[in-house]
């Protein structure tokens, strides 16, 4: 019987290996930019065409390569950084495993021109399908100019998995930003289809952050800086007012390498506790420097996930550094032992404590509870008259509104002519024939709006109200690319937005049922929610927008409602096809039946 196990041909093996490293044009951008940084370049230019599918080109003024190195660089595991296994744990450069160029050459047509400063002529190498087609001397500036053309030309199935140009360009911009923010002393530019998207002059770290994230951050950054024998932490966190409802501008760098770490992200979030809303996320750009031996960066093909020797120490340092920064800049809350004028004028402060008042206080059961021994957990049974009439809490002073019977397949019936009660400005209590229901106003409204927007967006179109004074919206490059891609779907949900050049847009109209005046913030929030939309199900762009829109426009917990508003909300909820839950599955209300209530009281 013949042997059946065979070695794969080199070109196929390379293509399979390339799948780990080069998943899309953005992956190649990351690797090529990092190589340029490692080459000691002070100027790095990135040019892309057709969102990187047709061309990704990186031009640097680094040290360049000799003719032999120019060819050897495309061999698998060819690297100048590793000589022995221990070198893996002393890595201070970006690329080191010798996979990137070989992977790119396996799935694209590659041309490279490179010259060292001391050489008169450079080298030109052309590679396709992992094979060197041409190598010859050429005249070229010192440094390296590498072009990756027609990505996945030899793997059509992989090319078909690429997203729209706008989506792929967004990934390219993300990778570009991550490298550019790590090296503010290097000039970077990004040009897409002949139009310059970024032009980042060398400068300080703060200047680079503002260049990338936008001018609004200029006055809203708090400096983080802590130095210890074990590690250094520096960078900036956004002031609490910059916090967003979605994970926005959050960047961690370890030894100048961008990383993703939910663990360290949690450390920053806890440092902001009490300063921002629980459902908000702070912005930050934090750099950590520590001995490379304390970090394993070889645990993931993209090197964006790393392993620390001691995670708990890093967590504690990051949390402490951010807390210290916030406290130093008088952002963290502090105790104020001086009484302001209003408090000083209160009777309790300004007037003396009379003998009668003292006797009354000493004779109270509350005083005895705190002063007698073993009284900490004692609750007095008698003298119930001291308790306030608790029923008053439940009586709604407003005049009741006559409520029609609300039915939903005869299951929930609200008793007519009974007032509705709003609890903590979040929940609505409504009496039913069999008990009562507790409605969460925000989740209920989200279900109502989802049904309304979904019907309109997927069947016809939500009406648009034209703005009397159109608003101009300026966005970071990545967000502008996303918004450009979303314009047709935004139109279906009632927004009329037009490109205005240079990452700017004009909002000409908004959905008819939205109150004008906050359209700029609404679009920005919609983009943020869309970017960080999480679901196990793959939804269309339009469906995602409808869900984001319903979440954004829903009345919030904590908002006071009138009887009329509560009644309308409950009516509209039970007119929905699925009133029980939001589109994401959260319950909109809970039902408390009379027999259940009786059992709770032992009846």
Coordinates of C-alpha atoms in Angstrom, one line a residue:
X1 CA 0.0 0.0 0.0
X2 CA 1.5 3.4 -1.0
X3 CA 2.4 6.1 1.5
X4 CA -0.2 8.8 1.6
X5 CA 1.5 11.6 3.6
X6 CA 3.4 14.1 1.5
X7 CA 5.1 17.4 2.0
X8 CA 3.2 20.4 0.7
X9 CA 4.8 22.4 -2.2
X10 CA 6.5 25.5 -0.9
X11 CA 4.1 28.0 -2.6
X12 CA 1.0 26.3 -1.0
X13 CA 2.7 26.0 2.4
X14 CA 3.5 29.8 2.1
X15 CA -0.1 30.6 1.2
X16 CA -1.4 28.6 4.2
X17 CA 1.1 30.3 6.5
X18 CA 0.2 33.7 5.0
X19 CA -3.4 33.2 6.2
X20 CA -2.3 33.7 9.8
X21 CA -0.4 36.9 9.2
X22 CA -2.1 38.5 6.1
X23 CA -5.8 38.4 6.5
X24 CA -6.6 41.6 4.7
X25 CA -4.8 44.7 3.2
X26 CA -4.7 46.2 6.7
X27 CA -2.5 43.3 7.9
X28 CA 0.0 44.0 5.2
X29 CA 0.0 47.7 6.1
X30 CA 0.9 46.9 9.7
X31 CA 3.8 44.6 8.8
X32 CA 5.2 46.9 6.1
X33 CA 5.0 50.0 8.4
X34 CA 6.7 48.1 11.2
X35 CA 9.5 47.0 8.9
X36 CA 10.1 50.7 7.9
X37 CA 10.2 51.7 11.6
X38 CA 12.7 48.9 12.3
X39 CA 14.8 50.2 9.4
X40 CA 15.4 53.4 11.3
X41 CA 13.3 55.6 9.0
X42 CA 12.5 59.2 9.9
X43 CA 9.9 59.5 7.1
X44 CA 7.4 56.9 6.2
X45 CA 4.8 57.3 3.4
X46 CA 1.9 54.8 2.9
X47 CA 0.0 54.9 -0.4
X48 CA -3.0 52.7 -1.0
X49 CA -5.3 52.2 -4.0
X50 CA -8.7 50.5 -4.0
X51 CA -8.6 50.2 -0.2
X52 CA -5.3 48.2 -0.5
X53 CA -6.8 45.5 -2.8
X54 CA -5.0 47.0 -5.8
X55 CA -2.0 48.5 -4.1
X56 CA -0.3 48.9 -0.7
X57 CA 3.0 50.8 -1.0
X58 CA 5.3 51.9 1.7
X59 CA 8.2 54.3 1.1
X60 CA 10.8 54.9 3.8
X61 CA 14.2 56.6 4.2
X62 CA 15.6 53.9 6.4
X63 CA 18.9 52.0 6.1
X64 CA 17.8 49.9 3.1
X65 CA 19.1 46.5 2.1
X66 CA 22.0 44.9 0.2
X67 CA 21.1 43.0 -3.0
X68 CA 21.5 39.7 -1.1
X69 CA 19.3 40.8 1.8
X70 CA 16.7 42.2 -0.6
X71 CA 16.2 38.7 -2.0
X72 CA 16.7 36.8 1.3
X73 CA 14.0 39.0 3.1
X74 CA 11.3 37.1 1.2
X75 CA 12.3 33.7 2.4
X76 CA 10.2 32.1 5.2
X77 CA 11.6 32.8 8.6
X78 CA 14.3 35.0 7.2
X79 CA 15.1 37.6 9.9
X80 CA 17.9 39.8 11.0
X81 CA 16.6 39.9 14.6
X82 CA 16.9 36.3 15.9
X83 CA 20.1 34.3 16.2
X84 CA 19.3 32.0 19.2
X85 CA 16.1 31.1 21.0
X86 CA 16.9 33.5 23.9
X87 CA 16.7 36.4 21.5
X88 CA 12.9 35.9 21.4
X89 CA 12.7 37.1 24.9
X90 CA 14.9 40.2 24.4
X91 CA 13.0 41.6 21.4
X92 CA 12.8 45.4 21.2
X93 CA 11.9 45.7 17.5
X94 CA 8.5 45.4 15.8
X95 CA 9.0 42.6 13.2
X96 CA 11.2 39.7 14.1
X97 CA 9.8 36.3 13.1
X98 CA 10.6 36.6 9.4
X99 CA 7.1 35.8 8.3
X100 CA 5.6 39.1 7.0
X101 CA 7.4 39.6 3.7
X102 CA 7.3 35.8 2.9
X103 CA 3.5 35.8 3.6
X104 CA 2.9 38.9 1.5
X105 CA 4.9 37.5 -1.4
X106 CA 2.8 34.3 -1.2
X107 CA -0.5 36.1 -1.8
X108 CA 0.4 39.2 -3.8
X109 CA 2.6 40.6 -6.6
X110 CA 5.5 42.3 -4.9
X111 CA 8.0 44.8 -6.1
X112 CA 10.8 46.3 -4.0
X113 CA 13.4 48.9 -4.6
X114 CA 16.0 49.4 -1.9
X115 CA 19.4 51.0 -1.4
X116 CA 21.8 51.4 1.5
X117 CA 23.3 54.8 2.1
X118 CA 26.8 53.6 1.3
X119 CA 25.8 51.9 -2.1
X120 CA 25.7 53.8 -5.4
X121 CA 23.0 51.5 -6.9
X122 CA 20.1 49.9 -5.2
X123 CA 18.3 46.6 -6.0
X124 CA 15.0 45.9 -7.7
X125 CA 13.3 42.6 -6.9
X126 CA 10.0 41.4 -8.4
X127 CA 8.2 38.4 -6.7
X128 CA 5.0 36.6 -7.6
X129 CA 3.5 33.6 -5.9
X130 CA 6.6 33.3 -3.7
X131 CA 8.9 33.1 -6.8
X132 CA 11.5 35.7 -7.7
X133 CA 10.7 36.7 -11.2
X134 CA 13.3 39.5 -11.6
X135 CA 16.3 40.9 -9.7
X136 CA 18.5 43.7 -11.1
X137 CA 20.4 46.8 -10.0
X138 CA 18.4 50.1 -10.1
X139 CA 18.7 53.8 -9.3
X140 CA 16.6 54.6 -6.2
X141 CA 16.8 56.9 -3.2
X142 CA 18.4 55.5 0.0
X143 CA 15.8 53.5 1.9
X144 CA 13.1 51.1 0.8
X145 CA 10.1 51.4 -1.5
X146 CA 8.0 48.3 -1.4
X147 CA 4.7 47.7 -3.4
X148 CA 2.2 45.0 -2.8
X149 CA -0.2 44.7 -5.7
X150 CA -3.4 42.7 -6.3
X151 CA -3.7 41.1 -2.9
X152 CA -5.0 37.5 -3.1
X153 CA -4.8 37.5 -6.9
X154 CA -3.9 33.8 -6.7
X155 CA -6.4 32.9 -3.9
X156 CA -9.8 34.2 -5.3
X157 CA -11.8 32.6 -2.5
X158 CA -9.8 34.7 0.0
X159 CA -10.3 37.8 -2.0
X160 CA -14.1 37.3 -2.0
X161 CA -14.0 37.4 1.8
X162 CA -12.7 41.0 1.8
X163 CA -15.3 43.6 2.8
X164 CA -16.3 46.8 1.0
X165 CA -13.6 49.4 0.2
X166 CA -14.8 51.7 3.0
X167 CA -14.6 48.9 5.5
X168 CA -11.1 47.8 4.4
X169 CA -9.9 51.4 4.3
X170 CA -11.1 51.7 7.9
X171 CA -8.9 48.7 8.9
X172 CA -5.9 50.3 7.0
X173 CA -6.4 53.6 8.8
X174 CA -6.7 51.8 12.2
X175 CA -3.3 50.0 11.6
X176 CA -1.7 53.2 10.3
X177 CA -2.8 55.1 13.4
X178 CA -1.5 52.4 15.8
X179 CA 2.0 52.6 14.3
X180 CA 2.0 56.4 13.9
X181 CA 0.9 56.9 17.5
X182 CA 3.7 54.7 18.8
X183 CA 6.4 56.8 17.1
X184 CA 5.6 60.5 17.2
X185 CA 9.2 61.5 16.3
X186 CA 8.7 59.9 12.8
X187 CA 6.9 61.7 9.9
X188 CA 4.0 59.6 8.6
X189 CA 1.6 60.2 5.7
X190 CA -1.3 58.2 4.3
X191 CA -2.6 58.7 0.8
X192 CA -5.6 56.8 -0.5
X193 CA -6.4 56.9 -4.3
X194 CA -4.3 60.0 -4.7
X195 CA -5.9 61.9 -1.8
X196 CA -3.8 62.6 1.3
X197 CA -5.7 61.4 4.4
X198 CA -3.0 61.9 7.0
X199 CA 0.0 64.2 7.1
X200 CA 1.7 63.8 10.5
X201 CA 4.7 65.9 11.2
X202 CA 7.2 64.8 13.8
X203 CA 6.4 66.2 17.3
X204 CA 5.6 65.5 20.9
X205 CA 3.4 62.6 21.9
X206 CA 0.5 65.0 22.8
X207 CA 0.8 66.7 19.3
X208 CA 0.6 63.3 17.6
X209 CA -2.4 62.3 19.6
X210 CA -4.2 65.5 18.7
X211 CA -3.1 65.2 15.1
X212 CA -4.7 61.7 14.9
X213 CA -7.7 62.0 17.2
X214 CA -8.7 65.5 16.4
X215 CA -8.4 69.1 17.8
X216 CA -11.2 68.6 20.4
X217 CA -8.8 66.5 22.4
X218 CA -6.3 69.3 22.7
X219 CA -7.6 70.8 25.9
X220 CA -9.1 67.6 27.3
X221 CA -6.0 65.4 27.9
X222 CA -4.6 64.6 31.4
X223 CA -0.9 63.6 31.5
X224 CA -0.1 60.2 33.0
X225 CA 3.5 59.7 34.1
X226 CA 4.9 57.2 36.7
X227 CA 8.4 55.8 36.8
X228 CA 9.5 52.8 38.9
X229 CA 12.4 50.3 38.8
X230 CA 10.1 47.7 37.4
X231 CA 8.3 49.7 34.7
X232 CA 7.5 53.1 33.3
X233 CA 4.0 54.3 32.4
X234 CA 3.3 57.5 30.5
X235 CA 0.7 58.9 28.1
X236 CA -2.6 60.7 28.4
X237 CA -6.2 60.0 29.5
X238 CA -9.2 62.0 28.4
X239 CA -11.0 64.1 30.9
X240 CA -14.3 62.6 32.1
X241 CA -16.3 64.7 29.7
X242 CA -14.7 62.9 26.8
X243 CA -16.0 59.5 27.9
X244 CA -18.3 57.8 25.3
X245 CA -21.1 55.3 25.4
X246 CA -19.0 52.9 23.4
X247 CA -15.3 51.9 23.4
X248 CA -13.9 54.8 21.4
X249 CA -10.3 56.0 21.5
X250 CA -8.5 53.5 23.7
X251 CA -4.9 52.6 23.0
X252 CA -2.4 50.6 24.9
X253 CA 1.2 50.3 23.8
X254 CA 3.8 48.0 25.5
X255 CA 7.4 48.8 24.4
X256 CA 5.9 50.9 21.5
X257 CA 3.8 47.9 20.3
X258 CA 0.0 48.4 20.1
X259 CA -1.7 45.7 22.1
X260 CA -5.3 44.7 23.0
X261 CA -5.9 43.9 26.7
X262 CA -9.3 43.7 28.3
X263 CA -7.5 43.1 31.6
X264 CA -5.6 46.4 31.4
X265 CA -8.6 48.2 30.0
X266 CA -10.5 47.2 33.2
X267 CA -7.7 48.7 35.2
X268 CA -8.2 52.1 33.6
X269 CA -12.0 51.8 33.8
X270 CA -11.8 51.2 37.6
X271 CA -9.6 54.3 38.0
X272 CA -12.4 56.3 36.5
X273 CA -15.1 54.9 38.8
X274 CA -17.3 57.6 40.2
X275 CA -16.1 60.1 37.6
X276 CA -18.0 58.8 34.6
X277 CA -21.3 57.0 34.1
X278 CA -21.2 53.2 34.5
X279 CA -22.1 52.7 30.9
X280 CA -19.5 55.1 29.6
X281 CA -15.9 54.4 28.5
X282 CA -12.9 56.7 29.0
X283 CA -10.5 57.6 26.2
X284 CA -6.8 57.0 26.7
X285 CA -3.4 56.5 25.1
X286 CA -1.1 54.8 27.5
X287 CA 2.4 53.6 27.0
X288 CA 4.1 51.0 29.1
X289 CA 7.9 50.4 29.1
X290 CA 9.3 47.4 30.8
X291 CA 12.0 44.8 30.4
X292 CA 11.2 42.7 27.3
X293 CA 12.0 39.6 29.3
X294 CA 8.8 40.3 31.4
X295 CA 6.6 40.1 28.2
X296 CA 5.9 37.3 25.8
X297 CA 4.9 38.9 22.5
X298 CA 5.0 35.6 20.6
X299 CA 1.6 34.3 21.7
X300 CA -0.4 35.5 18.7
X301 CA 0.3 35.8 14.9
X302 CA -0.5 39.5 14.8
X303 CA 1.4 40.2 18.1
X304 CA -1.5 42.3 19.3
X305 CA -2.1 40.0 22.2
X306 CA 0.7 39.5 24.6
X307 CA 1.4 37.8 27.9
X308 CA 2.9 39.5 31.0
X309 CA 5.2 37.7 33.4
X310 CA 3.2 39.2 36.3
X311 CA -0.2 40.6 35.1
X312 CA -1.3 41.7 38.6
X313 CA 1.6 44.1 39.1
X314 CA 1.0 45.7 35.7
X315 CA -2.7 46.0 36.5
X316 CA -2.0 47.7 39.8
X317 CA 0.6 50.1 38.3
X318 CA -1.8 51.1 35.5
X319 CA -4.7 51.7 37.8
X320 CA -2.6 53.7 40.3
X321 CA -0.9 55.8 37.6
X322 CA -4.3 56.8 36.1
X323 CA -5.8 57.5 39.5
X324 CA -2.8 59.6 40.5
X325 CA -3.0 61.6 37.2
X326 CA -6.7 62.3 37.7
X327 CA -6.2 63.4 41.3
X328 CA -3.2 65.6 40.4
X329 CA -5.2 67.5 37.9
X330 CA -8.1 68.0 40.4
X331 CA -10.4 65.8 38.4
X332 CA -10.9 63.0 40.9
X333 CA -13.3 63.9 43.7
X334 CA -11.8 65.2 46.9
X335 CA -13.2 65.8 50.4
X336 CA -14.0 69.5 51.1
X337 CA -13.9 70.2 54.8
X338 CA -15.1 73.8 54.4
X339 CA -18.8 74.4 54.5
X340 CA -20.3 76.6 51.9
X341 CA -22.5 79.6 52.7
X342 CA -25.8 77.8 52.0
X343 CA -24.9 74.9 54.4
X344 CA -23.7 77.3 57.1
X345 CA -27.1 79.1 57.1
X346 CA -29.0 75.9 57.8
X347 CA -30.7 75.7 61.2
X348 CA -28.8 72.5 62.1
X349 CA -25.5 74.4 61.7
X350 CA -26.2 78.0 62.7
X351 CA -28.6 77.5 65.7
X352 CA -27.5 76.0 69.1
X353 CA -28.7 72.5 70.1
X354 CA -31.2 73.3 72.9
X355 CA -31.8 71.2 76.0
X356 CA -35.3 70.2 74.9
X357 CA -33.9 69.0 71.5
X358 CA -31.2 67.0 73.3
X359 CA -33.7 65.3 75.6
X360 CA -35.9 64.5 72.7
X361 CA -33.0 63.0 70.8
X362 CA -31.7 60.9 73.8
X363 CA -35.2 59.4 74.4
X364 CA -35.7 58.3 70.9
X365 CA -35.4 54.6 70.0
X366 CA -32.9 55.4 67.3
X367 CA -30.5 56.9 69.9
X368 CA -30.9 53.9 72.1
X369 CA -30.2 51.6 69.2
X370 CA -26.8 53.2 68.6
X371 CA -25.7 53.7 72.3
X372 CA -26.8 50.5 74.1
X373 CA -24.6 47.4 73.9
X374 CA -25.4 44.6 71.4
X375 CA -28.0 46.8 69.6
X376 CA -26.3 47.0 66.2
X377 CA -28.7 44.5 64.6
X378 CA -31.7 44.9 66.9
X379 CA -35.0 46.1 65.3
X380 CA -37.7 47.2 67.6
X381 CA -41.0 45.5 67.1
X382 CA -43.3 47.8 69.0
X383 CA -44.1 51.5 68.6
X384 CA -44.9 51.1 64.9
X385 CA -46.5 54.5 64.9
X386 CA -43.0 56.1 64.6
X387 CA -42.9 54.8 61.0
X388 CA -44.2 57.3 58.4
X389 CA -47.3 56.4 56.5
X390 CA -45.5 54.4 53.8
X391 CA -48.6 54.5 51.6
X392 CA -47.9 58.1 50.9
X393 CA -44.9 57.1 48.8
X394 CA -47.2 55.3 46.4
X395 CA -49.8 57.9 46.0
X396 CA -49.3 59.9 42.8
X397 CA -50.3 63.6 43.4
X398 CA -51.0 64.3 39.7
X399 CA -54.6 63.9 38.5
X400 CA -55.2 60.4 37.0
X401 CA -55.6 60.2 33.3
X402 CA -58.4 58.0 32.0
X403 CA -56.7 55.0 30.6
X404 CA -58.3 52.8 27.9
X405 CA -58.0 49.1 28.4
X406 CA -54.7 48.0 26.9
X407 CA -54.6 44.4 25.6
X408 CA -52.0 42.3 23.9
X409 CA -53.6 39.1 22.7
X410 CA -55.8 39.4 25.8
X411 CA -52.8 38.5 28.0
X412 CA -52.0 41.8 29.8
X413 CA -54.9 44.1 30.7
X414 CA -54.2 47.4 32.5
X415 CA -57.1 48.5 34.7
X416 CA -58.7 51.6 33.2
X417 CA -59.0 54.9 35.2
X418 CA -56.0 54.0 37.4
X419 CA -52.9 56.3 37.6
X420 CA -49.6 54.9 36.6
X421 CA -46.6 55.3 38.9
X422 CA -43.1 56.1 37.9
X423 CA -40.4 54.7 40.3
X424 CA -36.9 56.2 40.4
X425 CA -37.7 57.9 37.1
X426 CA -36.9 54.6 35.4
X427 CA -39.7 52.1 36.0
X428 CA -43.5 52.4 35.3
X429 CA -45.9 50.5 37.6
X430 CA -49.3 49.7 36.1
X431 CA -52.1 47.8 37.8
X432 CA -53.5 44.8 35.9
X433 CA -56.5 42.6 36.4
X434 CA -54.3 39.9 37.8
X435 CA -51.6 42.0 39.7
X436 CA -49.3 44.6 38.3
X437 CA -46.6 45.0 35.7
X438 CA -43.2 46.7 36.1
X439 CA -42.1 48.3 32.8
X440 CA -38.5 49.5 32.2
X441 CA -39.1 52.8 30.3
X442 CA -35.8 52.8 28.3
X443 CA -36.0 49.2 27.2
X444 CA -39.7 49.5 26.4
X445 CA -39.1 52.6 24.3
X446 CA -36.2 50.8 22.5
X447 CA -38.6 48.0 21.5
X448 CA -41.2 50.6 20.2
X449 CA -38.6 52.6 18.2
X450 CA -37.0 49.4 16.8
X451 CA -40.4 48.3 15.4
X452 CA -41.1 51.7 14.0
X453 CA -37.7 52.3 12.4
X454 CA -37.4 48.7 11.2
X455 CA -40.7 48.7 9.3
X456 CA -39.9 52.0 7.7
X457 CA -36.3 51.3 6.8
X458 CA -36.8 47.9 5.4
X459 CA -40.0 48.6 3.5
X460 CA -40.0 52.2 2.4
X461 CA -38.1 55.0 4.1
X462 CA -38.4 57.1 7.2
X463 CA -39.5 60.6 6.3
X464 CA -36.9 63.3 6.5
X465 CA -37.3 66.9 7.9
X466 CA -34.9 69.3 6.2
X467 CA -32.6 71.4 8.4
X468 CA -33.1 75.1 8.3
X469 CA -29.5 75.5 9.2
X470 CA -27.4 72.5 7.9
X471 CA -24.7 71.4 10.3
X472 CA -21.2 70.6 9.2
X473 CA -19.6 67.5 10.7
X474 CA -15.8 66.9 10.8
X475 CA -14.7 63.4 11.6
X476 CA -11.4 61.5 12.1
X477 CA -10.3 59.8 8.9
X478 CA -11.4 56.3 10.0
X479 CA -14.9 57.5 11.0
X480 CA -15.2 59.5 7.7
X481 CA -14.5 56.3 5.7
X482 CA -17.2 54.5 7.7
X483 CA -19.8 57.2 7.3
X484 CA -19.2 57.4 3.6
X485 CA -20.0 53.7 3.4
X486 CA -23.2 54.1 5.5
X487 CA -24.7 57.1 3.6
X488 CA -27.3 55.0 1.6
X489 CA -28.4 53.2 4.7
X490 CA -28.5 56.4 6.8
X491 CA -30.8 57.8 4.1
X492 CA -33.2 54.9 4.6
X493 CA -33.6 55.8 8.3
X494 CA -34.3 59.4 7.6
X495 CA -30.8 61.1 7.6
X496 CA -29.7 63.2 4.7
X497 CA -26.0 63.6 4.9
X498 CA -23.7 64.7 2.0
X499 CA -19.9 64.6 1.7
X500 CA -18.2 68.0 1.9
X501 CA -14.6 67.0 1.2
X502 CA -11.6 66.4 3.5
X503 CA -13.4 64.1 6.0
X504 CA -16.3 66.6 6.4
X505 CA -20.0 66.1 5.8
X506 CA -23.1 68.3 5.8
X507 CA -26.2 67.1 7.7
X508 CA -29.0 68.4 5.5
X509 CA -31.9 66.6 7.1
X510 CA -32.8 64.3 10.1
X511 CA -35.6 61.8 10.7
X512 CA -39.0 63.5 11.0
X513 CA -39.7 62.3 14.5
X514 CA -36.4 63.5 16.0
X515 CA -36.2 66.9 17.8
X516 CA -33.7 69.1 15.9
X517 CA -30.7 70.6 17.5
X518 CA -28.5 67.7 18.4
X519 CA -27.9 66.1 15.0
X520 CA -24.1 66.3 15.0
X521 CA -23.8 64.4 18.3
X522 CA -26.5 61.9 17.1
X523 CA -24.5 61.0 14.0
X524 CA -21.2 60.8 16.0
X525 CA -22.9 58.5 18.5
X526 CA -24.5 56.4 15.8
X527 CA -21.0 55.9 14.2
X528 CA -19.5 54.9 17.6
X529 CA -22.3 52.4 18.3
X530 CA -22.1 51.0 14.8
X531 CA -18.3 50.5 15.1
X532 CA -18.6 48.6 18.3
X533 CA -21.8 46.8 17.5
X534 CA -21.5 43.3 19.0
X535 CA -23.7 40.3 18.1
X536 CA -23.2 36.6 17.4
X537 CA -25.5 37.1 14.4
X538 CA -24.2 38.8 11.3
X539 CA -26.6 41.6 10.6
X540 CA -26.8 43.9 7.5
X541 CA -25.6 47.4 7.8
X542 CA -29.2 48.7 7.7
X543 CA -30.3 46.4 10.5
X544 CA -27.3 47.4 12.6
X545 CA -28.2 51.1 12.0
X546 CA -31.8 50.5 13.0
X547 CA -30.8 48.8 16.2
X548 CA -28.3 51.5 17.0
X549 CA -30.8 54.2 16.2
X550 CA -33.5 52.7 18.5
X551 CA -31.0 52.4 21.3
X552 CA -29.8 56.0 20.8
X553 CA -33.2 57.7 20.6
X554 CA -35.0 55.8 23.4
X555 CA -35.9 57.8 26.4
X556 CA -33.3 57.2 29.1
X557 CA -33.6 55.8 32.6
X558 CA -33.7 58.7 35.0
X559 CA -36.0 60.8 32.8
X560 CA -39.2 62.0 34.5
X561 CA -42.4 61.3 32.6
X562 CA -45.9 62.7 32.9
X563 CA -49.0 60.5 33.2
X564 CA -49.8 61.1 29.6
X565 CA -46.2 60.1 28.5
X566 CA -46.3 56.9 30.6
X567 CA -49.7 55.9 29.3
X568 CA -48.6 56.4 25.7
X569 CA -45.4 54.4 26.3
X570 CA -47.3 51.4 27.8
X571 CA -50.0 51.6 25.0
X572 CA -47.4 51.6 22.3
X573 CA -45.3 48.8 23.9
X574 CA -48.3 46.4 23.9
X575 CA -49.1 47.3 20.4
X576 CA -45.7 45.9 19.3
X577 CA -45.5 42.5 17.8
X578 CA -43.1 41.3 20.5
X579 CA -43.6 43.6 23.5
X580 CA -41.8 41.3 26.0
X581 CA -38.2 42.1 25.0
X582 CA -35.8 44.5 23.2
X583 CA -34.3 43.4 19.9
X584 CA -31.2 42.2 21.9
X585 CA -33.4 40.1 24.2
X586 CA -33.5 42.2 27.4
X587 CA -36.9 42.1 29.1
X588 CA -39.0 45.2 28.7
X589 CA -41.3 44.5 31.6
X590 CA -41.9 42.0 34.4
X591 CA -45.3 40.7 35.5
X592 CA -46.3 40.2 39.1
X593 CA -49.5 38.2 39.5
X594 CA -51.8 38.4 42.5
X595 CA -51.3 34.8 43.5
X596 CA -47.5 35.3 43.5
X597 CA -47.9 38.4 45.6
X598 CA -50.2 36.5 48.1
X599 CA -47.5 33.7 48.4
X600 CA -44.8 36.3 49.1
X601 CA -46.9 37.4 52.2
X602 CA -47.8 33.9 53.2
X603 CA -51.4 34.1 52.2

